[in-house]
Coordinates of C-alpha atoms and ligand atoms in Angstrom, one line a residue:
Chain A
M30 CA 43.2 20.6 19.6
S31 CA 44.5 19.1 22.8
T32 CA 48.2 18.7 23.3
N33 CA 47.7 15.5 25.1
L34 CA 49.1 12.9 22.6
T35 CA 47.0 10.1 24.1
A36 CA 43.8 12.1 23.6
R37 CA 44.8 12.9 20.1
L38 CA 45.6 9.3 19.2
R39 CA 42.3 8.2 20.7
A40 CA 40.4 10.9 18.8
R41 CA 42.0 9.8 15.5
L42 CA 41.3 6.1 16.1
V43 CA 37.7 6.7 17.0
A44 CA 37.3 9.0 14.0
A45 CA 38.8 6.4 11.7
L46 CA 36.8 3.5 13.1
P47 CA 33.9 4.4 15.3
P48 CA 32.7 1.4 17.3
E49 CA 29.4 1.1 15.4
Q50 CA 31.4 0.9 12.2
L51 CA 34.0 -1.5 13.6
L52 CA 31.2 -3.9 14.7
P53 CA 28.1 -2.8 12.9
D54 CA 24.8 -4.5 13.6
S55 CA 23.3 -3.6 10.2
Q56 CA 24.6 -3.8 6.6
P57 CA 23.4 -2.3 3.3
E58 CA 20.8 -4.5 1.6
Y59 CA 23.2 -5.6 -1.2
V60 CA 25.2 -7.6 1.3
R61 CA 23.0 -10.6 0.8
S62 CA 25.0 -12.6 -1.6
Y63 CA 26.8 -15.7 -0.2
V64 CA 29.8 -14.5 -2.1
Y65 CA 30.5 -12.2 0.9
V66 CA 30.9 -15.2 3.1
F67 CA 34.1 -16.4 1.5
G68 CA 36.1 -13.9 3.4
A69 CA 34.6 -15.2 6.7
M70 CA 35.3 -18.8 5.6
T71 CA 38.9 -17.9 5.0
L72 CA 39.0 -16.3 8.4
A73 CA 37.4 -19.3 10.0
S74 CA 39.9 -21.7 8.4
F75 CA 42.8 -19.4 9.6
I76 CA 41.5 -19.5 13.2
L77 CA 41.3 -23.3 13.0
L78 CA 44.8 -23.4 11.5
I79 CA 46.2 -21.4 14.4
A80 CA 44.3 -23.4 17.0
S81 CA 45.5 -26.8 15.6
G82 CA 49.0 -25.4 15.1
V83 CA 49.1 -24.3 18.8
V84 CA 48.2 -27.8 19.9
L85 CA 51.0 -29.3 17.7
A86 CA 53.4 -26.7 19.1
L87 CA 52.5 -27.4 22.7
F88 CA 53.7 -31.0 22.3
G89 CA 56.7 -30.3 20.1
P90 CA 57.7 -31.3 16.6
G91 CA 58.3 -35.0 17.4
W92 CA 54.9 -35.7 19.0
W93 CA 52.6 -36.2 16.1
H94 CA 54.8 -38.9 14.4
A95 CA 54.4 -41.2 17.3
S96 CA 51.0 -40.4 18.8
P97 CA 47.7 -41.2 17.1
V98 CA 46.1 -38.2 18.8
G99 CA 49.0 -36.1 17.6
H100 CA 48.5 -37.4 14.1
F101 CA 44.9 -36.5 14.2
F102 CA 45.8 -32.9 15.2
N103 CA 48.3 -32.9 12.3
S104 CA 45.5 -34.0 10.0
I105 CA 43.3 -31.1 11.3
H106 CA 46.2 -28.7 10.7
F107 CA 46.8 -30.2 7.2
W108 CA 43.1 -30.0 6.1
S109 CA 42.8 -26.5 7.6
V110 CA 45.6 -25.4 5.3
Q111 CA 43.8 -26.9 2.4
A112 CA 40.5 -25.2 3.4
F113 CA 42.3 -21.9 4.1
F114 CA 43.7 -21.7 0.6
F115 CA 40.6 -23.0 -1.0
F116 CA 38.4 -20.3 0.6
M117 CA 41.1 -17.6 0.2
V118 CA 41.3 -18.3 -3.6
L119 CA 37.4 -18.3 -3.9
H120 CA 37.4 -15.0 -1.9
L121 CA 40.2 -13.5 -4.1
W122 CA 38.2 -14.4 -7.3
A123 CA 35.0 -13.1 -5.8
Q124 CA 36.6 -9.8 -4.9
F125 CA 38.1 -9.6 -8.4
F126 CA 34.7 -10.2 -10.1
M127 CA 33.2 -7.6 -7.8
A128 CA 36.1 -5.2 -8.5
A129 CA 36.0 -4.8 -4.8
W130 CA 38.9 -2.2 -4.9
R131 CA 36.4 0.4 -6.0
G132 CA 35.4 3.3 -3.8
G133 CA 38.7 3.8 -2.1
R134 CA 39.3 0.1 -1.3
R135 CA 42.5 -0.4 -3.3
I136 CA 44.6 -0.8 -0.2
T137 CA 42.2 -3.5 1.0
W138 CA 43.0 -5.5 -2.1
L139 CA 46.7 -4.8 -1.6
T140 CA 46.8 -6.1 2.0
G141 CA 44.7 -9.1 0.9
A142 CA 47.1 -10.0 -2.0
V143 CA 50.2 -9.5 0.2
T144 CA 48.5 -11.8 2.8
F145 CA 48.1 -14.4 0.1
V146 CA 51.8 -14.3 -0.9
V147 CA 53.0 -14.4 2.8
S148 CA 50.5 -17.3 3.4
I149 CA 52.2 -19.3 0.6
G150 CA 55.5 -18.8 2.4
A151 CA 53.9 -19.9 5.7
A152 CA 52.5 -23.1 4.1
F153 CA 55.8 -23.8 2.3
T154 CA 57.8 -23.7 5.6
G155 CA 55.1 -25.9 7.1
Y156 CA 55.7 -28.6 4.5
L157 CA 59.4 -28.3 5.3
S158 CA 58.7 -28.7 9.1
Q159 CA 57.0 -32.0 8.7
Q160 CA 60.2 -34.1 9.2
N161 CA 59.1 -36.7 6.7
F162 CA 59.9 -37.6 3.2
D163 CA 57.8 -34.8 1.8
S164 CA 59.9 -32.3 3.8
Q165 CA 63.2 -33.8 2.6
W166 CA 62.1 -33.8 -1.0
I167 CA 60.7 -30.3 -1.0
A168 CA 63.9 -29.1 0.7
V169 CA 66.3 -30.6 -1.8
Q170 CA 64.1 -29.8 -4.7
G171 CA 63.3 -26.2 -3.6
K172 CA 66.9 -25.3 -2.6
D173 CA 68.0 -24.9 -6.3
A174 CA 65.3 -22.4 -7.0
M175 CA 66.1 -20.5 -3.8
N176 CA 69.8 -20.6 -4.5
A177 CA 69.4 -19.5 -8.1
I178 CA 68.1 -16.1 -7.0
G179 CA 70.4 -15.6 -4.0
I180 CA 67.7 -16.2 -1.3
G181 CA 69.1 -19.6 -0.5
A182 CA 72.2 -18.0 0.9
Y183 CA 70.2 -16.6 3.8
F184 CA 67.0 -18.7 3.8
N185 CA 68.3 -22.3 3.9
L186 CA 65.5 -24.8 3.2
L187 CA 67.8 -27.6 4.5
N188 CA 68.1 -25.9 7.9
F189 CA 65.2 -27.4 9.9
G190 CA 65.7 -25.1 12.8
Q191 CA 65.4 -22.0 10.7
M192 CA 62.4 -23.3 8.7
Y193 CA 60.6 -24.4 11.9
T194 CA 61.0 -21.0 13.6
F195 CA 59.8 -19.2 10.5
H196 CA 56.8 -21.6 10.4
V197 CA 55.7 -21.5 14.0
F198 CA 56.4 -17.9 14.8
L199 CA 57.6 -15.4 12.2
L200 CA 55.2 -16.1 9.3
P201 CA 52.0 -16.9 11.3
V202 CA 52.6 -13.6 13.1
A203 CA 52.9 -11.8 9.8
V204 CA 49.8 -13.5 8.3
A205 CA 47.8 -12.7 11.5
G206 CA 49.0 -9.1 11.5
L207 CA 48.2 -8.6 7.8
T208 CA 44.8 -10.2 8.2
T209 CA 44.0 -7.9 11.1
L210 CA 45.0 -4.9 9.0
H211 CA 42.9 -6.2 6.1
L212 CA 39.8 -6.6 8.3
L213 CA 40.2 -3.2 9.8
Q214 CA 40.4 -1.7 6.3
V215 CA 37.3 -3.6 5.3
R216 CA 35.4 -2.3 8.4
R217 CA 36.7 1.2 7.8
R218 CA 35.4 1.5 4.3
G219 CA 32.4 -0.7 4.7
V220 CA 31.4 -3.4 2.3
V221 CA 31.8 -2.6 -1.4
P222 CA 28.6 -1.4 -3.1
P223 CA 27.5 -2.8 -6.5
I224 CA 29.1 -1.7 -9.7
P225 CA 26.9 1.1 -11.1
P226 CA 24.8 0.1 -14.2
R227 CA 26.2 1.5 -17.3
E228 CA 23.2 3.7 -17.7
L229 CA 24.1 5.6 -14.5
G230 CA 27.2 6.9 -16.3
R231 CA 30.3 5.0 -15.3
Chain B
M5 CA 45.4 13.6 -6.3
T6 CA 43.4 16.0 -4.1
A7 CA 40.8 14.8 -1.7
G8 CA 38.1 16.4 -3.9
T9 CA 38.9 14.5 -7.1
S10 CA 39.4 11.2 -5.3
R11 CA 36.0 11.6 -3.7
T12 CA 34.5 12.2 -7.1
A13 CA 36.3 9.2 -8.5
R14 CA 34.8 7.1 -5.7
R15 CA 31.3 8.3 -6.5
A16 CA 31.7 7.5 -10.1
D17 CA 32.8 3.8 -9.7
V18 CA 30.2 2.7 -7.1
D19 CA 26.5 2.5 -7.5
P20 CA 25.3 5.9 -6.2
R21 CA 21.8 4.8 -5.3
P22 CA 21.0 4.8 -1.6
A23 CA 20.8 1.4 0.0
R24 CA 18.6 0.4 2.8
A25 CA 20.3 -0.8 6.0
V26 CA 19.2 -4.3 7.1
P27 CA 19.9 -5.9 10.4
Y28 CA 23.1 -8.1 10.2
D29 CA 25.0 -10.0 12.9
L30 CA 28.6 -10.3 11.9
V31 CA 29.7 -12.1 15.1
R32 CA 27.0 -14.7 14.6
E33 CA 28.1 -15.1 11.0
V34 CA 31.7 -15.7 12.0
L35 CA 30.7 -18.2 14.7
V36 CA 28.4 -20.1 12.4
V37 CA 31.1 -20.2 9.7
C38 CA 33.7 -21.3 12.2
G39 CA 31.4 -24.2 13.1
V40 CA 30.8 -25.2 9.5
V41 CA 34.6 -25.1 8.7
L42 CA 35.3 -27.1 11.9
V43 CA 32.9 -29.8 11.0
L44 CA 34.2 -29.9 7.4
V45 CA 37.9 -30.1 8.5
L46 CA 37.1 -32.7 11.2
A47 CA 35.4 -34.9 8.7
L48 CA 38.2 -34.6 6.2
S49 CA 40.7 -35.4 8.9
A50 CA 38.8 -38.4 10.2
V51 CA 38.2 -39.8 6.7
F52 CA 41.5 -39.0 5.0
S53 CA 44.0 -38.5 7.8
S54 CA 47.3 -36.9 6.6
P55 CA 50.5 -38.1 5.0
D56 CA 53.6 -39.0 7.0
D57 CA 56.0 -41.1 4.9
P58 CA 59.2 -41.9 6.9
P59 CA 62.2 -39.9 5.8
T60 CA 65.0 -41.4 3.8
T61 CA 68.1 -42.0 5.9
I62 CA 71.7 -42.4 4.7
R63 CA 71.5 -45.7 6.5
S64 CA 68.5 -47.0 4.5
F65 CA 70.0 -45.6 1.3
A66 CA 73.4 -47.4 1.9
Q67 CA 71.6 -50.7 2.8
Q68 CA 69.2 -50.7 -0.1
S69 CA 71.6 -49.4 -2.8
P70 CA 75.2 -49.9 -1.7
L71 CA 76.6 -49.3 -5.2
V72 CA 74.6 -46.1 -5.7
F73 CA 75.9 -45.0 -2.3
L74 CA 79.5 -45.7 -3.4
H75 CA 78.9 -43.7 -6.6
T76 CA 77.6 -40.8 -4.6
A77 CA 80.5 -40.9 -2.2
L78 CA 83.1 -41.2 -5.0
G79 CA 81.6 -38.1 -6.7
D80 CA 81.9 -36.2 -3.4
L81 CA 85.5 -37.3 -3.1
D82 CA 86.8 -36.8 -6.6
G83 CA 84.8 -33.6 -7.2
S84 CA 82.6 -34.9 -10.0
G85 CA 79.4 -34.9 -7.8
E86 CA 76.7 -32.3 -8.2
I87 CA 77.3 -30.5 -4.9
A88 CA 81.1 -30.6 -5.2
S89 CA 81.0 -28.1 -8.0
Y90 CA 77.6 -26.6 -7.3
G91 CA 78.6 -23.0 -6.7
P92 CA 77.2 -20.5 -4.2
P93 CA 76.0 -20.7 -1.5
Y94 CA 78.0 -23.8 -0.9
N95 CA 81.3 -23.3 -2.8
Q96 CA 83.0 -21.5 -5.7
G97 CA 81.9 -24.0 -8.4
D98 CA 79.7 -23.1 -11.3
H99 CA 77.7 -26.3 -11.9
A100 CA 74.4 -24.8 -10.7
V101 CA 75.0 -21.1 -11.0
Q102 CA 72.1 -19.3 -12.7
Y103 CA 72.0 -16.0 -14.5
L104 CA 69.3 -13.5 -15.4
G105 CA 70.8 -11.8 -18.4
P106 CA 74.4 -10.9 -17.3
V107 CA 73.5 -10.9 -13.6
S108 CA 73.8 -13.8 -11.2
L109 CA 72.0 -13.0 -7.9
Q110 CA 73.3 -16.4 -6.8
K111 CA 76.9 -15.3 -7.1
L112 CA 76.2 -11.9 -5.6
A113 CA 74.8 -13.5 -2.5
G114 CA 78.1 -15.4 -2.1
V115 CA 79.2 -18.5 -0.3
T116 CA 77.4 -18.4 3.0
I117 CA 77.1 -22.2 3.7
P118 CA 80.6 -23.5 2.8
I119 CA 80.7 -27.2 1.8
N120 CA 83.8 -29.0 0.8
T121 CA 82.3 -32.4 -0.2
A122 CA 85.5 -34.4 -0.1
Q123 CA 86.3 -33.1 3.4
D124 CA 82.8 -32.8 4.8
F125 CA 81.2 -36.0 3.3
V126 CA 84.1 -38.4 3.1
L127 CA 87.5 -37.6 4.7
G128 CA 86.0 -36.0 7.9
P129 CA 83.4 -38.7 8.6
L130 CA 86.1 -41.4 8.2
Q131 CA 88.2 -40.0 11.1
P132 CA 86.2 -41.7 13.9
L133 CA 86.4 -45.0 12.1
A134 CA 90.1 -44.6 11.5
T135 CA 90.7 -44.4 15.3
V136 CA 89.4 -47.9 15.7
E137 CA 90.3 -49.5 12.4
P138 CA 94.0 -49.3 11.6
P139 CA 93.6 -50.2 7.8
V140 CA 91.3 -47.2 7.4
A141 CA 93.7 -45.0 9.2
A142 CA 96.6 -46.2 7.0
A143 CA 94.5 -45.6 3.8
L144 CA 93.6 -42.1 4.9
D145 CA 97.3 -41.3 5.7
R146 CA 98.3 -42.6 2.3
F147 CA 95.6 -40.7 0.5
N148 CA 96.3 -37.4 2.3
A149 CA 100.1 -37.7 1.6
A150 CA 99.6 -38.5 -2.2
S151 CA 99.8 -35.9 -5.0
P152 CA 96.6 -34.7 -6.6
A153 CA 97.5 -36.6 -9.8
Q154 CA 98.0 -39.8 -7.8
R155 CA 94.6 -39.3 -6.1
K156 CA 92.9 -38.8 -9.4
A157 CA 94.4 -42.0 -10.8
W158 CA 93.2 -44.0 -7.8
E159 CA 89.7 -42.4 -8.0
A160 CA 89.5 -43.1 -11.7
A161 CA 90.5 -46.8 -11.2
Y162 CA 87.8 -47.1 -8.5
G163 CA 85.2 -45.4 -10.8
T164 CA 85.9 -47.8 -13.6
A165 CA 85.6 -50.8 -11.4
L166 CA 82.4 -49.4 -9.9
D167 CA 80.8 -48.8 -13.3
A168 CA 81.7 -52.4 -14.3
A169 CA 80.1 -53.7 -11.2
V170 CA 76.9 -51.7 -11.7
S171 CA 76.5 -52.8 -15.3
S172 CA 77.2 -56.5 -14.4
G173 CA 74.3 -56.3 -11.9
A174 CA 76.6 -56.9 -8.9
T175 CA 75.4 -55.8 -5.5
S176 CA 78.9 -55.3 -3.9
L177 CA 82.2 -54.1 -5.1
Q178 CA 85.7 -55.7 -4.7
A179 CA 87.9 -52.6 -5.3
P180 CA 90.9 -53.3 -7.5
A181 CA 94.5 -52.7 -6.2
A182 CA 94.8 -49.8 -8.7
A183 CA 92.3 -47.9 -6.6
G184 CA 94.9 -47.8 -3.8
P185 CA 93.6 -46.4 -0.5
V186 CA 90.3 -45.3 -2.1
G187 CA 89.0 -48.9 -1.9
P188 CA 89.4 -49.3 1.9
M189 CA 88.3 -45.6 2.4
L190 CA 84.9 -46.0 0.6
A191 CA 84.4 -49.4 2.0
G192 CA 84.8 -47.9 5.5
L193 CA 82.4 -45.1 4.6
L194 CA 79.8 -47.6 3.4
E195 CA 80.2 -49.6 6.6
E196 CA 79.6 -46.4 8.7
A197 CA 76.6 -45.6 6.6
Q198 CA 75.1 -49.0 6.8
V199 CA 75.3 -49.1 10.6
G200 CA 73.7 -45.6 10.7
S201 CA 76.6 -43.6 12.1
L202 CA 77.1 -41.5 8.9
D203 CA 73.6 -40.0 9.5
G204 CA 74.8 -38.7 12.8
L205 CA 78.3 -37.8 11.7
L206 CA 77.0 -35.5 9.0
L207 CA 74.6 -33.9 11.5
T208 CA 76.9 -33.4 14.5
S209 CA 77.8 -29.9 15.2
S210 CA 80.4 -28.9 17.7
R211 CA 77.6 -27.5 19.8
F212 CA 75.9 -30.8 20.6
Y213 CA 72.3 -29.7 19.7
A214 CA 71.5 -30.2 16.0
T215 CA 68.8 -28.4 14.1
D216 CA 70.5 -28.0 10.7
Y217 CA 70.2 -30.8 8.3
T218 CA 72.1 -29.2 5.4
K219 CA 74.9 -31.7 5.2
P220 CA 72.9 -35.0 5.4
L221 CA 70.3 -33.6 2.9
L222 CA 73.0 -32.4 0.5
F223 CA 74.6 -35.9 0.7
L224 CA 71.2 -37.5 -0.1
Q225 CA 69.9 -34.9 -2.6
G226 CA 71.1 -36.7 -5.7
A227 CA 70.4 -40.3 -6.7
A228 CA 69.1 -41.3 -3.3
M229 CA 66.2 -38.8 -3.3
H230 CA 65.5 -38.8 -7.0
N231 CA 65.0 -42.5 -7.3
R232 CA 62.4 -42.4 -4.5
A233 CA 60.9 -39.2 -5.7
S234 CA 60.4 -40.2 -9.4
A235 CA 58.5 -43.3 -8.3
L236 CA 56.1 -40.9 -6.5
N237 CA 55.8 -38.5 -9.5
F238 CA 57.6 -35.8 -7.5
L239 CA 60.1 -34.5 -10.1
G240 CA 59.9 -30.9 -11.2
T241 CA 58.8 -32.0 -14.7
Q242 CA 56.0 -34.0 -13.0
W243 CA 54.5 -30.9 -11.3
G244 CA 56.9 -31.9 -8.4
M245 CA 56.1 -29.6 -5.5
M246 CA 52.4 -29.7 -5.8
N247 CA 52.3 -33.4 -5.0
E248 CA 52.3 -35.1 -1.7
T249 CA 53.1 -38.7 -0.8
G250 CA 50.0 -40.9 -1.1
S251 CA 47.1 -39.3 -2.9
Y252 CA 46.9 -36.2 -0.8
P253 CA 46.5 -32.7 -2.2
G254 CA 49.8 -30.9 -1.9
Q255 CA 50.6 -27.3 -2.4
A256 CA 48.0 -26.8 -5.1
W257 CA 48.4 -23.0 -4.8
L258 CA 51.8 -23.4 -6.4
W259 CA 50.2 -24.5 -9.6
L260 CA 51.3 -21.3 -11.5
Y261 CA 54.8 -21.5 -10.2
T262 CA 55.1 -25.2 -11.1
F263 CA 53.4 -24.6 -14.4
W264 CA 56.4 -22.8 -15.8
Y265 CA 58.6 -25.9 -15.3
Q266 CA 56.4 -27.8 -17.7
V267 CA 57.3 -25.4 -20.5
P268 CA 60.1 -27.2 -22.3
A269 CA 62.2 -24.1 -23.0
I270 CA 62.3 -23.2 -19.3
A271 CA 62.6 -26.8 -18.1
T272 CA 65.8 -27.4 -20.1
S273 CA 67.3 -23.9 -19.6
P274 CA 70.3 -23.8 -17.3
N275 CA 68.8 -20.6 -15.9
G276 CA 65.3 -22.2 -15.5
D277 CA 64.8 -21.5 -11.8
A278 CA 65.9 -17.9 -12.1
I279 CA 63.6 -17.4 -15.1
V280 CA 60.6 -18.9 -13.3
W281 CA 61.3 -16.6 -10.3
A282 CA 61.5 -13.6 -12.5
I283 CA 58.2 -14.4 -14.2
M284 CA 56.5 -15.1 -10.8
A285 CA 57.9 -11.9 -9.3
V286 CA 56.4 -9.9 -12.1
L287 CA 53.0 -11.7 -12.0
T288 CA 52.9 -11.4 -8.2
L289 CA 53.5 -7.7 -8.5
L290 CA 50.7 -7.5 -11.0
L291 CA 48.3 -9.3 -8.7
V292 CA 49.1 -7.0 -5.9
L293 CA 48.6 -4.0 -8.2
V294 CA 45.5 -5.1 -10.0
P295 CA 43.4 -2.1 -8.7
W296 CA 45.9 0.3 -10.3
L297 CA 46.3 -1.5 -13.6
P298 CA 44.4 0.3 -16.4
G299 CA 42.2 -2.1 -18.3
I300 CA 42.6 -4.9 -15.9
N301 CA 40.8 -2.9 -13.2
R302 CA 37.9 -2.4 -15.5
L303 CA 37.8 -6.1 -16.6
P304 CA 35.3 -7.3 -13.9
G305 CA 32.8 -4.7 -15.3
R306 CA 33.0 -6.3 -18.7
L307 CA 33.0 -9.9 -17.5
G308 CA 29.7 -9.3 -15.9
V309 CA 29.9 -11.9 -13.1
Y310 CA 29.0 -9.0 -10.8
R311 CA 25.5 -8.9 -12.3
W312 CA 24.9 -12.4 -10.9
I313 CA 26.5 -11.6 -7.5
W314 CA 24.3 -8.6 -7.0
R315 CA 21.3 -9.9 -9.0
D316 CA 18.8 -9.1 -6.2
W317 CA 20.0 -5.5 -6.0
Y318 CA 19.8 -4.9 -9.7
R319 CA 16.4 -6.5 -9.9
E320 CA 15.0 -4.4 -7.1
H321 CA 16.7 -1.3 -8.4
P322 CA 15.9 -1.1 -12.1
V323 CA 17.4 1.8 -13.9
G324 CA 14.6 4.2 -14.5
P325 CA 14.1 6.4 -17.5
P326 CA 16.3 9.5 -17.7
G327 CA 15.6 11.7 -14.8
G328 CA 14.1 8.7 -13.2
T329 CA 13.0 7.8 -9.7
F330 CA 16.1 7.8 -7.7
G331 CA 17.3 11.0 -6.1
P332 CA 20.7 12.1 -7.5
A333 CA 21.6 13.7 -4.2
G334 CA 21.4 10.5 -2.2
P335 CA 24.5 9.5 -0.3
P336 CA 26.9 7.1 -2.1
G337 CA 25.6 3.6 -1.8
G338 CA 28.6 2.5 0.1
G339 CA 29.3 2.0 3.7
P340 CA 27.3 0.9 6.7
R341 CA 26.4 4.5 7.4
A342 CA 24.5 4.7 4.1
G343 CA 20.8 4.2 4.0
P344 CA 18.0 5.5 6.2
Ligands
HEM405 C1 44.0 -14.4 5.3 C2 43.4 -14.2 4.2 C3 42.1 -13.3 4.1 C4 41.1 -13.1 5.0 C5 40.9 -13.8 6.3 C6 40.2 -12.2 4.4 C7 39.0 -11.8 5.0 C8 38.2 -10.9 4.4 C9 36.9 -10.5 4.9 C10 36.2 -11.2 6.1 C11 36.3 -9.6 4.2 C12 34.9 -8.9 4.3 C13 33.8 -9.8 3.8 C14 34.0 -10.3 2.4 O1 33.8 -9.5 1.4 O2 34.3 -11.4 2.2 C15 37.3 -9.2 3.2 C16 37.2 -8.3 2.2 C17 38.1 -8.1 1.1 N1 39.1 -8.9 0.8 FE1 39.9 -10.3 2.0 N2 40.7 -11.8 3.1 C18 41.8 -12.5 2.9 C19 42.6 -12.4 1.8 C20 42.3 -11.6 0.7 C21 43.0 -11.7 -0.6 C22 44.0 -12.7 -1.0 C23 42.4 -10.7 -1.4 C24 42.7 -10.4 -2.9 C25 43.9 -10.3 -3.4 C26 41.5 -10.0 -0.6 C27 40.7 -8.9 -1.0 C28 39.7 -8.4 -0.4 C29 39.0 -7.2 -0.7 C30 39.3 -6.3 -1.9 C31 38.0 -7.0 0.2 C32 37.1 -5.8 0.3 C33 35.7 -6.2 -0.1 C34 34.7 -5.2 0.4 O3 35.1 -4.1 0.9 O4 33.5 -5.5 0.3 N3 41.4 -10.6 0.6 N4 38.4 -10.1 3.3

């Protein structure tokens, strides 16, 4: 094998994910159920979530309280979150009912589930970043739980600056990174085949 | 596990029969779905908008409920308030300290956000007023020079008068002489609060820019917030966090977390939060590890929802008689490289 590290890295990447597998133009015939679309719906809501969040970020945290246009973008962001979680939960249940971790896809489930947990953190800091009564209440209400297990000593829900930076940078980057990993894993293994009928000796 | 056995395991748990490859446009699918979600979200936003109830300020609190404000301030001064004796991360109290068995993670994390309620919420914020109002300055001097026992006596006298005023339905308080300097001090604090300067004084950092609302929120966290919140069904025992102002969906995905607070034994336990976190930590770990959990990872096969999901496939690929029509040597049915 070549000693050129670049060539070796490329060879490994291409072997793991050849282009026709990364972006295939055909699928096995069992990929016909609409159930497979929930993942794409989750992805679409996430894209919309990021796009509306970027608009809110461009104008700064005070903008949407005073501007009707800003408020509309906040509404888009708000409903994208609701859609994101709605489709993600449908997707999670669908993958569960399909036992989609079969055939070497356990890590795909793992990254998906971790994404779910990190997304909850991202949404939570979002509610804390609203600067309205909901934020105040969630902060004072949530602090006791955070403090009770020692997290509150370092992750202070009452510190708007800290929550805002978590919400607009750290957690979205984490969710986007995990989602990318998740999707690459899906493409690498291909879509999960049906559960074998009992007669075929499971 | 060797590569060989894991490959056999993979064969065994997926349908081994070869699948035809059919044309599929992933990019088109994602674009179409993005369009559908965009229309859905735009419609929801246009019809329902989003909540934005103005925050509670110390000013609005002091103007609307002056006696409740004075009660809060007295608790911060005499140490009977919730935050005064809260414990870590704010101070060394034990009012809110929680344990899991013998261990308190709360105590282990330590005091990282020091708060002395008497100093931070009352005596400190009175300083600016004292520079322009000599009676407040004199009261502060007298209070600071007094013995702890004397201070306690003044505070107790003030508390008695305050309770009497509240139960008589009064809206203001004439502090008795027995309350000594505490009367003019808390009257001064109320004045600062009602004109809005206490909001700023609790926020001000020595560095001019402010992004940390810990102090004003800790000042408001008791009666001020709870009275407004309970009217909105926000309390923990009312599925608190899942709700939003107005009739908006809140963080519905926290349902399992909030669920535990509806269990009486947990809701009334002094360690309730720590218990709920412990339960949720275990359940989250289980969710992440579902594929590895014996029994659970076979459950979908028993539930049979998959038969409906892949109904076309099973209909078109009936299981033949033993030694039937499908070739046993076909590639595993998985993966886009499968099929002809
Ligand atoms: C940001 C959140 C998520 C996005 C954008 C996402 C997206 C996707 C997409 C597009 C697919 C392929 C198509 C499909 O089967 O739907 C997929 C597959 C999968 N997802 Fe997710 N997902 C997310 C979260 C989750 C969660 C929370 C779980 C479960 C805990 C999960 C488990 C799986 C599994 C096991 C597969 C593999 C299915 C297969 O290979 O056919 N995902 N995901």
